[in-house]
Structure formats: structure tokens, C-alpha cells
Short mmCIF file of C-alpha atoms in Angstrom, two decimals:
data_model
loop_
_atom_site.label_atom_id
_atom_site.label_comp_id
_atom_site.label_asym_id
_atom_site.label_seq_id
_atom_site.Cartn_x
_atom_site.Cartn_y
_atom_site.Cartn_z
CA MET A 1 -2.79 -36.65 13.35
CA CYS A 2 -3.36 -34.32 10.49
CA SER A 3 -1.89 -35.17 7.16
CA ARG A 4 -1.21 -31.83 5.55
CA SER A 5 -1.12 -33.23 2.05
CA THR A 6 -4.73 -34.41 2.19
CA PRO A 7 -6.71 -32.02 4.36
CA GLU A 8 -10.42 -32.63 4.19
CA ARG A 9 -10.97 -28.95 4.38
CA ALA A 10 -8.25 -26.57 3.46
CA ILE A 11 -8.71 -23.06 2.25
CA ILE A 12 -5.86 -22.18 0.00
CA LEU A 13 -4.47 -18.66 0.11
CA SER A 14 -4.44 -16.94 -3.23
CA GLU A 15 -0.67 -16.43 -3.15
CA SER A 16 1.25 -19.67 -3.17
CA THR A 17 4.24 -19.60 -0.87
CA GLY A 18 6.14 -22.06 -2.98
CA LYS A 19 5.27 -24.87 -0.59
CA SER A 20 3.27 -27.58 -2.23
CA GLY A 21 -0.43 -26.96 -1.90
CA GLY A 22 0.06 -23.38 -0.75
CA GLU A 23 -0.47 -22.12 2.75
CA LEU A 24 -3.38 -23.47 4.77
CA ARG A 25 -5.66 -20.97 6.30
CA GLY A 26 -8.08 -22.45 8.81
CA ALA A 27 -7.91 -25.84 10.40
CA ALA A 28 -8.29 -29.10 8.55
CA ALA A 29 -11.14 -31.24 9.82
CA GLU A 30 -8.67 -33.60 11.48
CA ALA A 31 -7.17 -30.71 13.49
CA LEU A 32 -10.64 -29.77 14.73
CA ARG A 33 -11.27 -33.37 15.79
CA LEU A 34 -7.98 -33.43 17.68
CA ARG A 35 -8.96 -30.14 19.29
CA ALA A 36 -12.25 -31.60 20.47
CA ARG A 37 -10.52 -34.71 21.87
CA LEU A 38 -8.00 -32.63 23.82
CA LEU A 39 -10.71 -30.44 25.25
CA ALA A 40 -12.72 -33.48 26.36
CA GLN A 41 -9.59 -34.93 28.01
CA ALA A 42 -8.90 -31.65 29.80
CA ARG A 43 -12.48 -31.49 31.11
CA GLU A 44 -12.15 -35.06 32.36
CA PHE A 45 -8.89 -34.11 34.14
CA PHE A 46 -10.58 -31.23 35.98
CA SER A 47 -13.66 -33.26 36.78
CA GLN A 48 -11.55 -36.05 38.34
CA ARG A 49 -9.84 -33.49 40.54
CA GLY A 50 -13.11 -32.01 41.71
CA ILE A 51 -12.56 -28.71 39.94
CA LEU A 52 -15.87 -27.18 38.89
CA GLU A 53 -16.47 -25.85 35.38
CA VAL A 54 -17.89 -22.33 35.37
CA GLU A 55 -18.91 -19.78 32.77
CA THR A 56 -18.57 -16.04 33.21
CA PRO A 57 -19.50 -13.10 30.95
CA LEU A 58 -17.21 -12.10 28.09
CA LEU A 59 -18.35 -8.51 28.40
CA SER A 60 -17.44 -6.32 31.32
CA ARG A 61 -17.59 -2.69 32.44
CA GLY A 62 -14.08 -2.72 33.88
CA VAL A 63 -10.92 -4.69 33.25
CA VAL A 64 -7.77 -6.04 34.77
CA VAL A 65 -5.63 -3.08 33.71
CA ASP A 66 -2.44 -4.25 32.03
CA ARG A 67 0.15 -2.02 30.45
CA HIS A 68 0.39 -4.20 27.34
CA LEU A 69 -3.08 -5.66 26.91
CA ASP A 70 -5.78 -3.89 24.93
CA PRO A 71 -9.31 -5.24 25.19
CA PRO A 72 -11.57 -4.59 22.20
CA VAL A 73 -14.39 -2.22 23.13
CA CYS A 74 -18.01 -2.94 22.12
CA ARG A 75 -20.77 -0.47 22.09
CA TYR A 76 -23.92 -1.75 23.77
CA GLY A 77 -27.04 0.28 23.15
CA PRO A 78 -29.68 1.22 20.60
CA ALA A 79 -28.57 1.27 16.97
CA ALA A 80 -29.55 4.92 16.80
CA GLY A 81 -26.74 5.88 19.19
CA GLY A 82 -26.06 6.33 22.84
CA GLY A 83 -25.58 3.34 25.08
CA GLU A 84 -22.36 2.39 26.84
CA ASN A 85 -19.00 0.92 26.00
CA LEU A 86 -18.24 -2.55 27.28
CA TYR A 87 -14.93 -4.37 27.15
CA LEU A 88 -14.42 -7.83 25.74
CA GLN A 89 -12.32 -9.68 28.30
CA THR A 90 -8.58 -10.21 27.79
CA SER A 91 -8.90 -13.17 30.19
CA PRO A 92 -11.62 -14.49 32.52
CA GLU A 93 -9.50 -13.64 35.58
CA ALA A 94 -11.60 -10.88 37.14
CA ALA A 95 -14.91 -12.71 36.96
CA MET A 96 -13.40 -15.97 38.21
CA LYS A 97 -11.84 -14.22 41.19
CA ARG A 98 -15.23 -12.78 42.05
CA LEU A 99 -16.54 -16.36 42.15
CA LEU A 100 -13.59 -17.41 44.33
CA ALA A 101 -14.28 -14.56 46.74
CA ALA A 102 -17.89 -15.73 46.84
CA GLY A 103 -16.64 -19.13 48.03
CA MET A 104 -16.99 -21.28 44.88
CA GLY A 105 -13.82 -23.24 45.66
CA ALA A 106 -11.67 -24.77 42.91
CA ILE A 107 -12.99 -23.67 39.50
CA TYR A 108 -11.99 -23.80 35.86
CA GLN A 109 -13.23 -22.27 32.68
CA VAL A 110 -12.77 -22.70 28.94
CA ALA A 111 -13.20 -19.15 27.70
CA HIS A 112 -12.61 -16.98 24.70
CA ALA A 113 -10.33 -14.02 25.30
CA PHE A 114 -9.70 -10.99 23.11
CA ARG A 115 -6.57 -8.93 22.65
CA GLU A 116 -6.42 -6.08 20.23
CA GLY A 117 -3.55 -6.03 17.75
CA GLU A 118 -2.14 -9.45 18.61
CA ARG A 119 -1.74 -11.31 15.37
CA GLY A 120 1.08 -13.56 14.28
CA ARG A 121 2.21 -17.16 14.03
CA LEU A 122 1.27 -17.76 17.69
CA HIS A 123 -1.40 -15.09 18.08
CA ASN A 124 -4.99 -14.58 17.02
CA PRO A 125 -6.87 -11.57 18.43
CA GLU A 126 -9.60 -13.95 19.64
CA PHE A 127 -8.34 -17.13 21.25
CA THR A 128 -9.20 -19.81 23.78
CA ILE A 129 -7.94 -19.91 27.34
CA ILE A 130 -8.31 -22.70 29.87
CA GLU A 131 -8.03 -20.93 33.20
CA TRP A 132 -8.26 -22.48 36.62
CA TYR A 133 -7.92 -21.52 40.28
CA ARG A 134 -6.89 -23.68 43.21
CA PRO A 135 -7.58 -22.38 46.71
CA GLY A 136 -4.90 -23.54 49.15
CA LEU A 137 -2.18 -24.19 46.54
CA ASN A 138 0.94 -22.09 46.10
CA HIS A 139 2.42 -21.47 42.66
CA HIS A 140 4.81 -24.43 42.86
CA GLU A 141 1.99 -26.80 43.70
CA LEU A 142 -0.05 -25.40 40.83
CA MET A 143 2.92 -25.80 38.46
CA ASP A 144 2.90 -29.48 39.35
CA GLU A 145 -0.77 -29.72 38.50
CA VAL A 146 -0.15 -27.98 35.17
CA GLY A 147 2.68 -30.48 34.57
CA ALA A 148 0.28 -33.37 35.15
CA LEU A 149 -2.25 -31.92 32.70
CA VAL A 150 0.46 -31.39 30.08
CA ASN A 151 1.68 -34.96 30.56
CA LEU A 152 -1.83 -36.14 29.83
CA LEU A 153 -2.51 -33.92 26.82
CA LEU A 154 0.96 -33.76 25.27
CA PRO A 155 2.55 -37.14 25.95
CA GLU A 156 4.99 -36.66 23.08
CA GLN A 157 6.43 -33.44 24.48
CA SER A 158 6.46 -34.75 28.04
CA LYS A 159 8.56 -37.83 27.16
CA ASP A 160 9.65 -39.14 30.55
CA GLY A 161 6.78 -37.44 32.34
CA THR A 162 8.93 -34.89 34.11
CA TRP A 163 9.26 -31.15 33.83
CA GLU A 164 11.90 -28.65 34.73
CA LYS A 165 11.59 -25.60 36.95
CA LEU A 166 13.93 -22.72 36.33
CA SER A 167 13.75 -19.35 38.02
CA TYR A 168 13.58 -16.28 35.78
CA ARG A 169 16.76 -15.05 37.37
CA GLN A 170 18.60 -18.34 36.83
CA LEU A 171 17.44 -18.46 33.22
CA PHE A 172 19.00 -15.05 32.44
CA ARG A 173 22.13 -15.81 34.46
CA ASP A 174 22.70 -19.23 32.87
CA ARG A 175 21.91 -18.44 29.28
CA LEU A 176 22.90 -14.78 28.96
CA GLY A 177 25.21 -14.22 31.89
CA ILE A 178 23.22 -11.27 33.18
CA ASP A 179 21.23 -10.72 36.32
CA PRO A 180 17.73 -9.57 35.36
CA ILE A 181 17.10 -8.16 38.81
CA GLU A 182 20.36 -6.31 39.45
CA CYS A 183 21.18 -5.16 35.90
CA GLY A 184 20.30 -1.63 34.91
CA ALA A 185 18.59 -0.78 31.64
CA GLY A 186 21.91 0.26 30.12
CA GLU A 187 23.53 -3.09 30.83
CA LEU A 188 20.53 -4.95 29.45
CA GLY A 189 20.72 -2.83 26.30
CA GLN A 190 24.40 -3.61 25.90
CA ALA A 191 23.68 -7.32 26.35
CA ALA A 192 21.03 -7.13 23.63
CA GLU A 193 23.45 -5.36 21.31
CA LYS A 194 26.13 -7.99 21.96
CA LEU A 195 23.59 -10.67 21.11
CA GLY A 196 23.07 -9.07 17.72
CA VAL A 197 19.68 -7.44 18.28
CA GLU A 198 19.41 -4.69 15.66
CA LEU A 199 16.91 -2.19 16.93
CA GLU A 200 15.03 0.22 14.75
CA GLY A 201 12.68 3.00 15.67
CA GLU A 202 12.10 4.55 19.03
CA PHE A 203 13.18 2.37 21.89
CA ASP A 204 12.95 3.53 25.47
CA TRP A 205 16.41 2.83 26.75
CA LYS A 206 15.39 3.35 30.35
CA ASP A 207 12.64 0.75 30.31
CA ARG A 208 14.14 -2.34 31.95
CA ASP A 209 11.06 -4.46 31.36
CA ALA A 210 11.09 -3.71 27.64
CA TRP A 211 14.68 -5.00 27.45
CA LEU A 212 13.85 -8.08 29.49
CA ASP A 213 10.85 -8.86 27.28
CA LEU A 214 12.95 -8.35 24.20
CA LEU A 215 15.72 -10.64 25.42
CA LEU A 216 13.26 -13.29 26.55
CA SER A 217 11.20 -13.31 23.37
CA THR A 218 14.00 -12.98 20.82
CA ARG A 219 17.01 -14.63 22.48
CA LEU A 220 15.78 -17.12 25.09
CA GLN A 221 12.29 -18.32 24.35
CA ASP A 222 12.99 -20.40 21.22
CA ASP A 223 15.26 -22.77 23.16
CA LEU A 224 12.95 -23.19 26.15
CA GLY A 225 11.23 -26.53 26.68
CA ARG A 226 12.84 -28.38 23.79
CA GLU A 227 13.80 -31.41 25.91
CA ARG A 228 10.89 -31.34 28.31
CA PRO A 229 8.40 -28.75 29.56
CA VAL A 230 10.05 -25.86 31.44
CA PHE A 231 8.40 -23.71 34.06
CA VAL A 232 10.05 -20.32 34.44
CA TYR A 233 9.10 -18.87 37.82
CA ASP A 234 9.57 -15.88 40.11
CA TYR A 235 9.43 -12.96 37.69
CA PRO A 236 10.71 -9.46 38.41
CA ALA A 237 8.29 -7.58 40.66
CA SER A 238 7.87 -5.00 37.87
CA GLN A 239 6.18 -7.79 35.89
CA ALA A 240 4.11 -9.13 38.79
CA ALA A 241 0.75 -8.41 37.12
CA LEU A 242 -1.67 -10.06 39.59
CA ALA A 243 0.86 -12.19 41.44
CA ARG A 244 1.90 -11.60 45.03
CA LEU A 245 5.49 -10.64 45.74
CA CYS A 246 7.89 -13.24 47.15
CA PRO A 247 7.78 -12.73 50.95
CA GLU A 248 11.55 -13.29 51.26
CA GLU A 249 12.55 -11.28 48.15
CA PRO A 250 10.14 -8.45 47.29
CA ARG A 251 12.01 -7.71 44.05
CA LEU A 252 10.46 -10.94 42.74
CA ALA A 253 6.85 -11.95 42.20
CA GLU A 254 5.38 -15.44 42.53
CA ARG A 255 4.47 -15.71 38.88
CA PHE A 256 5.31 -18.51 36.44
CA GLU A 257 5.13 -19.35 32.77
CA LEU A 258 5.32 -22.70 31.04
CA TYR A 259 7.31 -23.17 27.83
CA ILE A 260 7.20 -26.17 25.54
CA ASP A 261 9.11 -26.33 22.25
CA GLY A 262 9.79 -22.60 22.48
CA ILE A 263 6.10 -21.76 22.88
CA GLU A 264 4.75 -19.89 25.88
CA LEU A 265 1.82 -22.03 26.93
CA CYS A 266 0.78 -20.89 30.44
CA ASN A 267 0.96 -17.92 32.74
CA GLY A 268 0.13 -18.37 36.42
CA TYR A 269 0.25 -16.59 39.76
CA HIS A 270 0.25 -17.21 43.44
CA GLU A 271 -2.53 -14.68 43.56
CA LEU A 272 -2.30 -11.23 45.08
CA LEU A 273 -4.99 -10.88 47.76
CA ASP A 274 -4.42 -7.27 48.79
CA ALA A 275 -7.09 -5.01 47.26
CA ALA A 276 -5.20 -1.78 47.96
CA GLU A 277 -2.03 -3.14 46.35
CA GLN A 278 -4.07 -4.32 43.37
CA ARG A 279 -5.61 -0.87 42.96
CA THR A 280 -2.15 0.71 43.09
CA ARG A 281 -0.93 -1.68 40.38
CA PHE A 282 -3.91 -0.83 38.16
CA GLU A 283 -3.17 2.87 38.61
CA LYS A 284 0.49 2.34 37.83
CA ALA A 285 -0.41 0.33 34.71
CA ASN A 286 -2.67 3.16 33.58
CA ASP A 287 0.12 5.70 34.17
CA GLN A 288 2.41 3.57 31.99
CA ARG A 289 -0.29 3.27 29.36
CA ARG A 290 -0.61 7.04 29.25
CA SER A 291 3.11 7.51 28.84
CA ASP A 292 3.14 4.77 26.15
CA GLY A 293 0.44 6.72 24.31
CA ARG A 294 -2.33 4.20 25.03
CA GLU A 295 -5.78 4.91 26.42
CA PRO A 296 -6.12 4.29 30.14
CA LEU A 297 -8.68 1.59 30.97
CA ALA A 298 -11.45 1.48 33.56
CA PRO A 299 -10.34 -0.83 36.39
CA ASP A 300 -12.78 -3.58 37.30
CA GLU A 301 -14.26 -2.13 40.49
CA ARG A 302 -16.20 -5.32 41.14
CA LEU A 303 -12.96 -7.27 41.20
CA LEU A 304 -11.47 -4.80 43.67
CA GLU A 305 -14.59 -5.09 45.84
CA ALA A 306 -14.26 -8.87 45.75
CA LEU A 307 -10.62 -8.61 46.87
CA GLU A 308 -11.69 -6.29 49.66
CA SER A 309 -14.32 -8.76 50.80
CA GLY A 310 -11.60 -11.44 50.89
CA LEU A 311 -10.15 -13.78 48.31
CA PRO A 312 -9.00 -17.16 49.66
CA GLU A 313 -5.27 -17.95 49.46
CA CYS A 314 -5.00 -19.43 45.98
CA SER A 315 -3.04 -19.87 42.81
CA GLY A 316 -4.40 -19.57 39.30
CA VAL A 317 -3.18 -20.23 35.79
CA ALA A 318 -4.23 -19.53 32.22
CA LEU A 319 -3.33 -21.98 29.47
CA GLY A 320 -3.43 -21.04 25.78
CA PHE A 321 -5.53 -23.87 24.45
CA ASP A 322 -4.95 -23.09 20.76
CA ARG A 323 -1.20 -23.33 21.30
CA LEU A 324 -1.64 -26.61 23.13
CA VAL A 325 -3.47 -27.98 20.09
CA MET A 326 -0.67 -26.60 17.90
CA LEU A 327 1.88 -28.55 19.93
CA ALA A 328 -0.19 -31.74 19.77
CA LEU A 329 -0.58 -31.34 16.02
CA GLY A 330 2.96 -30.18 15.30
CA ALA A 331 1.52 -27.07 13.65
CA ASP A 332 3.65 -24.08 12.66
CA SER A 333 0.88 -21.54 12.89
CA ILE A 334 -2.12 -20.99 15.13
CA ASP A 335 -4.17 -20.73 11.93
CA GLU A 336 -3.86 -24.50 11.55
CA VAL A 337 -5.92 -25.11 14.70
CA LEU A 338 -8.56 -22.37 14.37
CA SER A 339 -11.82 -23.02 12.55
CA PHE A 340 -11.72 -19.48 11.20
CA PRO A 341 -8.65 -17.30 11.76
CA PHE A 342 -9.16 -13.58 12.32
CA GLU A 343 -8.97 -12.58 8.64
CA ASP A 344 -11.81 -15.01 7.87
CA VAL A 345 -14.35 -13.92 10.48
CA MET B 1 5.75 9.32 -2.86
CA ALA B 2 7.12 6.96 -0.24
CA THR B 3 4.66 5.78 2.38
CA THR B 4 5.23 5.02 6.05
CA TYR B 5 4.35 1.65 7.52
CA GLY B 6 3.40 1.20 11.18
CA THR B 7 4.04 -2.10 12.95
CA SER B 8 0.45 -3.19 12.31
CA ASP B 9 1.11 -2.89 8.55
CA PHE B 10 4.21 -5.09 8.71
CA ARG B 11 3.98 -8.14 6.48
CA LYS B 12 5.95 -10.28 4.12
CA GLY B 13 6.46 -8.66 0.72
CA LEU B 14 6.61 -5.02 1.84
CA ARG B 15 9.35 -2.95 0.30
CA VAL B 16 10.96 -0.68 2.81
CA GLU B 17 13.97 1.58 3.13
CA PHE B 18 16.86 1.47 5.61
CA ASP B 19 19.91 3.73 5.42
CA GLY B 20 18.98 4.77 1.91
CA ASP B 21 18.75 1.23 0.49
CA PRO B 22 15.60 -0.58 -0.62
CA TYR B 23 14.78 -3.83 1.17
CA LEU B 24 12.19 -6.52 0.72
CA VAL B 25 10.55 -7.93 3.86
CA VAL B 26 11.07 -11.70 3.51
CA GLU B 27 9.89 -12.69 6.97
CA CYS B 28 7.83 -10.94 9.61
CA GLU B 29 7.41 -12.41 13.06
CA PHE B 30 5.19 -10.95 15.78
CA ARG B 31 6.35 -11.97 19.24
CA LYS B 32 4.70 -11.02 22.46
CA PRO B 33 5.10 -12.44 25.91
CA GLY B 34 1.57 -12.90 27.26
CA LYS B 35 1.92 -10.00 29.67
CA GLY B 36 4.81 -8.20 28.01
CA SER B 37 5.54 -5.79 25.22
CA ALA B 38 5.20 -6.78 21.59
CA ILE B 39 8.27 -7.21 19.40
CA TYR B 40 8.28 -7.37 15.62
CA THR B 41 11.23 -9.09 14.02
CA LEU B 42 11.68 -8.51 10.32
CA LYS B 43 14.08 -10.32 8.02
CA VAL B 44 14.76 -7.94 5.20
CA LYS B 45 16.69 -8.51 1.99
CA ASN B 46 18.65 -5.69 0.43
CA LEU B 47 17.30 -5.35 -3.10
CA LEU B 48 20.61 -3.97 -4.36
CA ASN B 49 23.07 -6.54 -2.99
CA GLY B 50 20.89 -9.39 -1.71
CA ARG B 51 22.17 -9.19 1.88
CA VAL B 52 19.67 -10.29 4.52
CA LEU B 53 19.40 -8.43 7.84
CA GLU B 54 17.26 -8.93 10.91
CA LYS B 55 15.62 -5.86 12.40
CA THR B 56 13.68 -5.57 15.63
CA PHE B 57 10.82 -3.17 16.33
CA ARG B 58 8.37 -2.43 19.09
CA SER B 59 4.70 -1.74 18.44
CA GLY B 60 4.17 1.85 17.50
CA ASP B 61 7.43 2.07 15.54
CA SER B 62 7.31 2.76 11.84
CA ILE B 63 9.44 2.42 8.73
CA SER B 64 9.48 4.23 5.41
CA GLY B 65 8.39 2.38 2.35
CA ALA B 66 10.89 2.22 -0.50
CA ASP B 67 9.91 4.17 -3.58
CA CYS B 68 9.69 1.06 -5.76
CA HIS B 69 7.44 0.10 -8.61
CA ASP B 70 7.19 -2.91 -10.90
CA GLN B 71 6.76 -2.81 -14.62
CA LYS B 72 6.11 -5.58 -17.14
CA MET B 73 8.97 -5.56 -19.63
CA GLN B 74 10.28 -7.74 -22.37
CA TYR B 75 13.78 -9.18 -22.17
CA ILE B 76 15.40 -8.53 -25.53
CA PHE B 77 19.13 -9.41 -25.45
CA ASN B 78 22.32 -9.42 -23.40
CA ASP B 79 25.88 -8.38 -24.12
CA THR B 80 27.21 -10.75 -21.38
CA LYS B 81 27.58 -7.73 -19.07
CA ASP B 82 24.13 -6.23 -19.10
CA TRP B 83 20.73 -7.75 -19.79
CA HIS B 84 18.47 -5.41 -21.73
CA PHE B 85 14.74 -5.01 -21.22
CA MET B 86 12.20 -3.06 -23.23
CA ASP B 87 8.97 -1.42 -22.22
CA PRO B 88 6.51 -2.75 -24.84
CA GLU B 89 4.38 0.41 -24.52
CA ASN B 90 6.95 3.05 -25.38
CA TYR B 91 9.93 0.94 -26.54
CA GLU B 92 12.19 2.47 -23.91
CA GLN B 93 15.10 0.24 -23.00
CA TYR B 94 16.73 -0.40 -19.63
CA ALA B 95 19.84 -2.37 -18.73
CA VAL B 96 20.22 -4.61 -15.67
CA SER B 97 23.73 -5.83 -14.84
CA LYS B 98 24.63 -9.48 -14.39
CA GLU B 99 25.51 -8.76 -10.74
CA GLN B 100 22.05 -7.33 -10.13
CA LEU B 101 20.43 -10.36 -11.73
CA GLY B 102 22.28 -12.88 -9.59
CA ASP B 103 21.31 -16.35 -10.84
CA LEU B 104 18.28 -15.14 -12.74
CA TRP B 105 20.14 -14.69 -16.05
CA LYS B 106 19.96 -18.48 -16.32
CA TYR B 107 16.24 -18.39 -16.95
CA LEU B 108 15.89 -15.37 -19.24
CA VAL B 109 14.96 -16.25 -22.79
CA GLU B 110 14.65 -13.58 -25.46
CA GLU B 111 11.18 -12.03 -25.80
CA MET B 112 10.17 -13.30 -22.35
CA MET B 113 7.97 -10.94 -20.32
CA CYS B 114 9.40 -10.19 -16.88
CA GLU B 115 8.61 -7.89 -14.01
CA VAL B 116 11.30 -5.26 -13.61
CA THR B 117 11.51 -3.47 -10.26
CA PHE B 118 12.50 0.17 -10.31
CA TYR B 119 13.86 2.04 -7.32
CA ASN B 120 14.07 5.81 -7.57
CA GLY B 121 13.64 5.41 -11.32
CA ASN B 122 16.42 2.85 -11.85
CA PRO B 123 15.88 -0.84 -12.57
CA ILE B 124 17.25 -2.93 -9.70
CA THR B 125 15.83 -6.42 -9.92
CA VAL B 126 13.95 -8.64 -12.32
CA THR B 127 11.32 -11.24 -11.53
CA PRO B 128 10.89 -13.78 -14.33
CA PRO B 129 7.74 -15.95 -14.50
CA ASN B 130 7.78 -18.69 -11.82
CA HIS B 131 8.08 -21.33 -14.54
CA VAL B 132 10.05 -21.04 -17.76
CA GLU B 133 10.64 -23.42 -20.64
CA LEU B 134 14.26 -23.98 -21.64
CA GLU B 135 15.62 -26.11 -24.49
CA VAL B 136 18.50 -28.51 -23.86
CA GLU B 137 21.47 -27.70 -26.11
CA TYR B 138 23.77 -30.33 -24.74
CA CYS B 139 23.79 -33.19 -22.28
CA GLU B 140 25.41 -36.61 -21.99
CA PRO B 141 23.19 -39.37 -23.31
CA GLY B 142 21.35 -41.28 -20.60
CA ALA B 143 20.92 -45.01 -20.23
CA LYS B 144 18.13 -46.21 -22.48
CA GLY B 145 14.88 -46.96 -20.73
CA ASN B 146 16.00 -45.35 -17.50
CA THR B 147 13.08 -43.20 -16.41
CA ALA B 148 14.20 -42.70 -12.84
CA THR B 149 13.94 -39.07 -11.73
CA ASN B 150 16.11 -39.30 -8.65
CA VAL B 151 19.35 -39.70 -10.60
CA THR B 152 20.38 -36.45 -12.26
CA LYS B 153 22.94 -35.12 -14.70
CA PRO B 154 23.77 -31.58 -15.84
CA ALA B 155 22.20 -30.27 -19.02
CA LYS B 156 23.25 -27.08 -20.79
CA VAL B 157 20.25 -25.05 -21.91
CA GLN B 158 19.86 -22.31 -24.50
CA THR B 159 20.65 -19.52 -22.03
CA GLY B 160 24.04 -21.10 -21.32
CA ALA B 161 23.04 -22.24 -17.84
CA GLU B 162 23.42 -25.75 -16.49
CA ILE B 163 20.34 -27.36 -14.97
CA GLN B 164 20.28 -30.67 -13.11
CA VAL B 165 17.93 -32.98 -15.02
CA PRO B 166 16.86 -36.64 -14.87
CA ILE B 167 18.95 -39.17 -16.78
CA PHE B 168 16.38 -39.69 -19.56
CA ILE B 169 16.58 -36.07 -20.82
CA LYS B 170 18.21 -35.69 -24.25
CA ILE B 171 19.42 -32.88 -26.49
CA GLY B 172 16.50 -30.94 -27.95
CA ASP B 173 14.15 -31.66 -25.04
CA VAL B 174 12.31 -28.72 -23.57
CA LEU B 175 12.38 -28.44 -19.77
CA LYS B 176 10.03 -26.69 -17.43
CA VAL B 177 12.15 -25.06 -14.72
CA ASP B 178 11.16 -23.27 -11.51
CA THR B 179 12.96 -19.91 -11.51
CA ARG B 180 12.61 -19.51 -7.73
CA THR B 181 14.50 -22.68 -6.91
CA GLY B 182 16.32 -23.49 -10.15
CA ASP B 183 14.76 -26.95 -10.07
CA TYR B 184 13.76 -29.05 -13.07
CA ILE B 185 10.01 -29.72 -12.93
CA GLU B 186 9.15 -31.74 -16.03
CA ARG B 187 9.78 -32.33 -19.70
CA VAL B 188 7.46 -30.34 -21.93
CA HIS B 189 6.05 -31.75 -25.14
CA ARG B 190 5.71 -28.97 -27.64
#
């Protein structure tokens, strides 16, 4: 483990924060060694389960359109001008699904992903995802596999080797006494106000998902997974992203997230297979982006073609590897596990 | 001229304005569910009364900067109600009340250079150097030879404040004190 008092390599910020030694920016050598060990262990885990490591391009001509994700855009072409704009991926999902549709079977990837404007204690605009897909598994079966990986990599957080599963709906009902599916935007707003959320600026009072996100990230998340890892599953259909809807309750989507020590570590889906539905969701996301004042994005047509040609029944999950290293290290900031945080590139 | 800060400009140390009062951003947290909307939570401290509030924003929101500026000034004297500072350039004097100073009066020694923060032209807070040297005017004698630093006793220093010091400190000693925490750091040999 890293001893913060004697880092072998620690870049000290110019402004001392009053903590001894100032604030670290960039990982100490010991953190990078731990990172390498965890990655090797993860690869071994996948290899033992017969999951194949793949690599896919970081650059693409179209994206998985998401209302809240902005891929950086690169210009590819002669220095003199012209050329085309390519996106840096926000996750390797589209390319990996194309491989699945081509019949590659169970695959995983350790990939860099890029998200414009995401910078904070748990965010770096460029970060590392471990993403994997399991044909034939539903989201509950995949959660169990994620649990096994977490047990292996984070024995301290796993304690007795078990994990909890809690539905999104139950979480809101138990902890806040509100039903996230039935409640209208007004009721959610009132709940937030009662919980002491002081809002400034322009807030769209009619946007239910904005309220749900706000309640989850400011009033629920910090307590999640303190005792043992917690999977939150079956999200509102409005937040389905690329998950299929629950057959018995179409207001819910078969999506899950994993929380450990208040940190969101994974996001996974029982994958949507329907190309037409996926196209409709991309269009809807672009409509929302327009009304949010964001540029619409070019949907990944090759992904849609792959879905049309037939994606096997499967579940897939993305794990934030930097955050996993943070948890293993007991780090407060993602900067402690990155060789060079964004400001230093 | 007050500026406007967008959420991407949010950071610790910004001075901003809410409901006509100046605030200092003491904490800034960016939260974003992987697939959800970003939330910025700011902890802001009212520069006039010290109260701390939490404010929540979504990306794209903005706040007005507070029309604040800092000026190096020399502390010259106090009349137990107000502490008086002088601009060494033009000899203009400004008074800061004991209430506005909070605990900081404890560390202000005559002729010391401080940073005085002005809001709309009026002085509102003072930032002394992080470390100041204060002379002990009175303390109980300590046990001879006891150099332990974990046992403390109060010592009255020249500003009239009481500082917790190790047992071996005696009258006339000069202490280095951290003005941010009020903690004794070491004995200074002049």
C-alpha cells in the first residue's frame, strides 16, 4: 500500500492545502505498481473464465448517443485544413457489440474512454474502463460475475465475500420514502427541498430524471456500499440507455450499477437487441441534447447495422478501473492513481 | 466589474455573490452519475458573517463573482473595538471590527503586513501571514527538563490571546503559531 508521507514520486501543488506535504498530483510509484498488479489479476480472472481480450479503435465516425455524454472531437486530415471530424469514444461499447454481432463470443477490453467536461474527485476526462460482454447471461448473472471479480480485486471491501442487490425503486422507497417510478417531478422536487438541497441557477422542474440523478448523487450515493458492495438494479426506463426494458414492467430497464464505499464503480445492461428501438433512443437522446443546448451527435450507424444483423442475447458491463484502484489504495482523489492527471498532460 | 463564472470555472477559492453577500468557495465537488446529469455542489462561506452554506448547481448554470479585491496593508493599532490597517502606499487607514476579524485578532502584531479583503470598497476580512511570531507575556512555569510536546498549558502572548503551548515554554519565549489553525508550531530563537 502507498504510504503518503514518503511517496517515491509526488508532484507537489504550488498551493499548500494545509495538509502536511501539500496535495499530491499524480500517482506515487507505489500506486502505479498496485494498479499494474490489479490489472494483471483482472486479466487472469477473464482468462480463466474463457473471456477473450480484444482491442477496438478509440476513434469513431459515430457514437452511442447519450444525453449527458460528450465525446471529444478530433480532426483527422492534412494540417493545412479539410479532413473529417472523428469522435474519441466515451466507452468501447459500440465496437465491442459489433464484435459480438460478428460472433466473437465472450469478450473483454481494457480501454481508455473520454468524456468532455468531466473533472472532479472521481472524474478525469480520460480514464480507463474494463468492459466485458457475456452472451447467454442476464443482468443478474452478470452482477454475480462482477461480484466475484470485486471479491478478488478488493478483498478488503468485500469482507465476507457477499454483495447486496437492491432495486432502484426499493432504494428510493427505503431511504427517501418516495417512489421513483410513480412520483411526478413536482413531488421529487419537494423531496429534494425537504432533504435540504439548495438549488441555484436554472433547474428544469419538469425533468424527472434530473431530480432522480440529483437525489441519487447528493443524498443516496455516499451511503451506498459502505458495509459490502451494493448492486442497484432495474433503473427507470427513461434511464435505460442501452439496456432492454423489463418484460414484466416496461417502466423499468434491466440496467445495474455497482457501488462500493459510496463510489459508483460499474454500469451494466441486459443488452437491448432491437435495432429500431436503439435508433429511436438515439434520436430521442439527440432531441434532449438539442433542448439542453448541446450539439446533437452522429449515431454509430455501424452499431445499428450490427444490431440489425443480430446481436446474441447478452449482458455487458463497464467498470471504472481508476476508481477500483482508488478503492484498493484508499485514495481520496482519482489523481492519486493516474500517472498524469488531466491538468498535467 | 463583477465577472460571471460558469460551472466549468467552479473551484475552491472563488469569491462569488449570493443574495447580495460575498462568499468564498471553500469546497467544490463535481458529481455525475455515469449516465446521468452532472451536479456541482459548492460549500460557500459568507465573508461577512462566516456562515457556511451548501449550494447545488447543474452544468450550464452560472454565478456572479463578488466584487472583491485584496490589498497588502499594515496593521497599526486597535482600540479594542476596531483594528486599524494602513495602506503603506498612500497612508490611508481602514478599520475592521473585532466581529469581522473573528479569532484573527489573536495573531495581529503591530506593524505586521496582512492581506485585507475589500468588498464593494469596504474592508471585510483580513488574512494574516500563515505563520506569525508571538512573545509569551505570561505562563505558569513548567517542570524542569520536561521537553514533552504532547502535554500543553495556556500561555498569554503579547496580543492578549491565549495559545496552548508545550510545558517547557517560559515567559519571554517567542512562539511560531499557525494562524489558520491557532496551533503552536515551535519555539523561535531570535
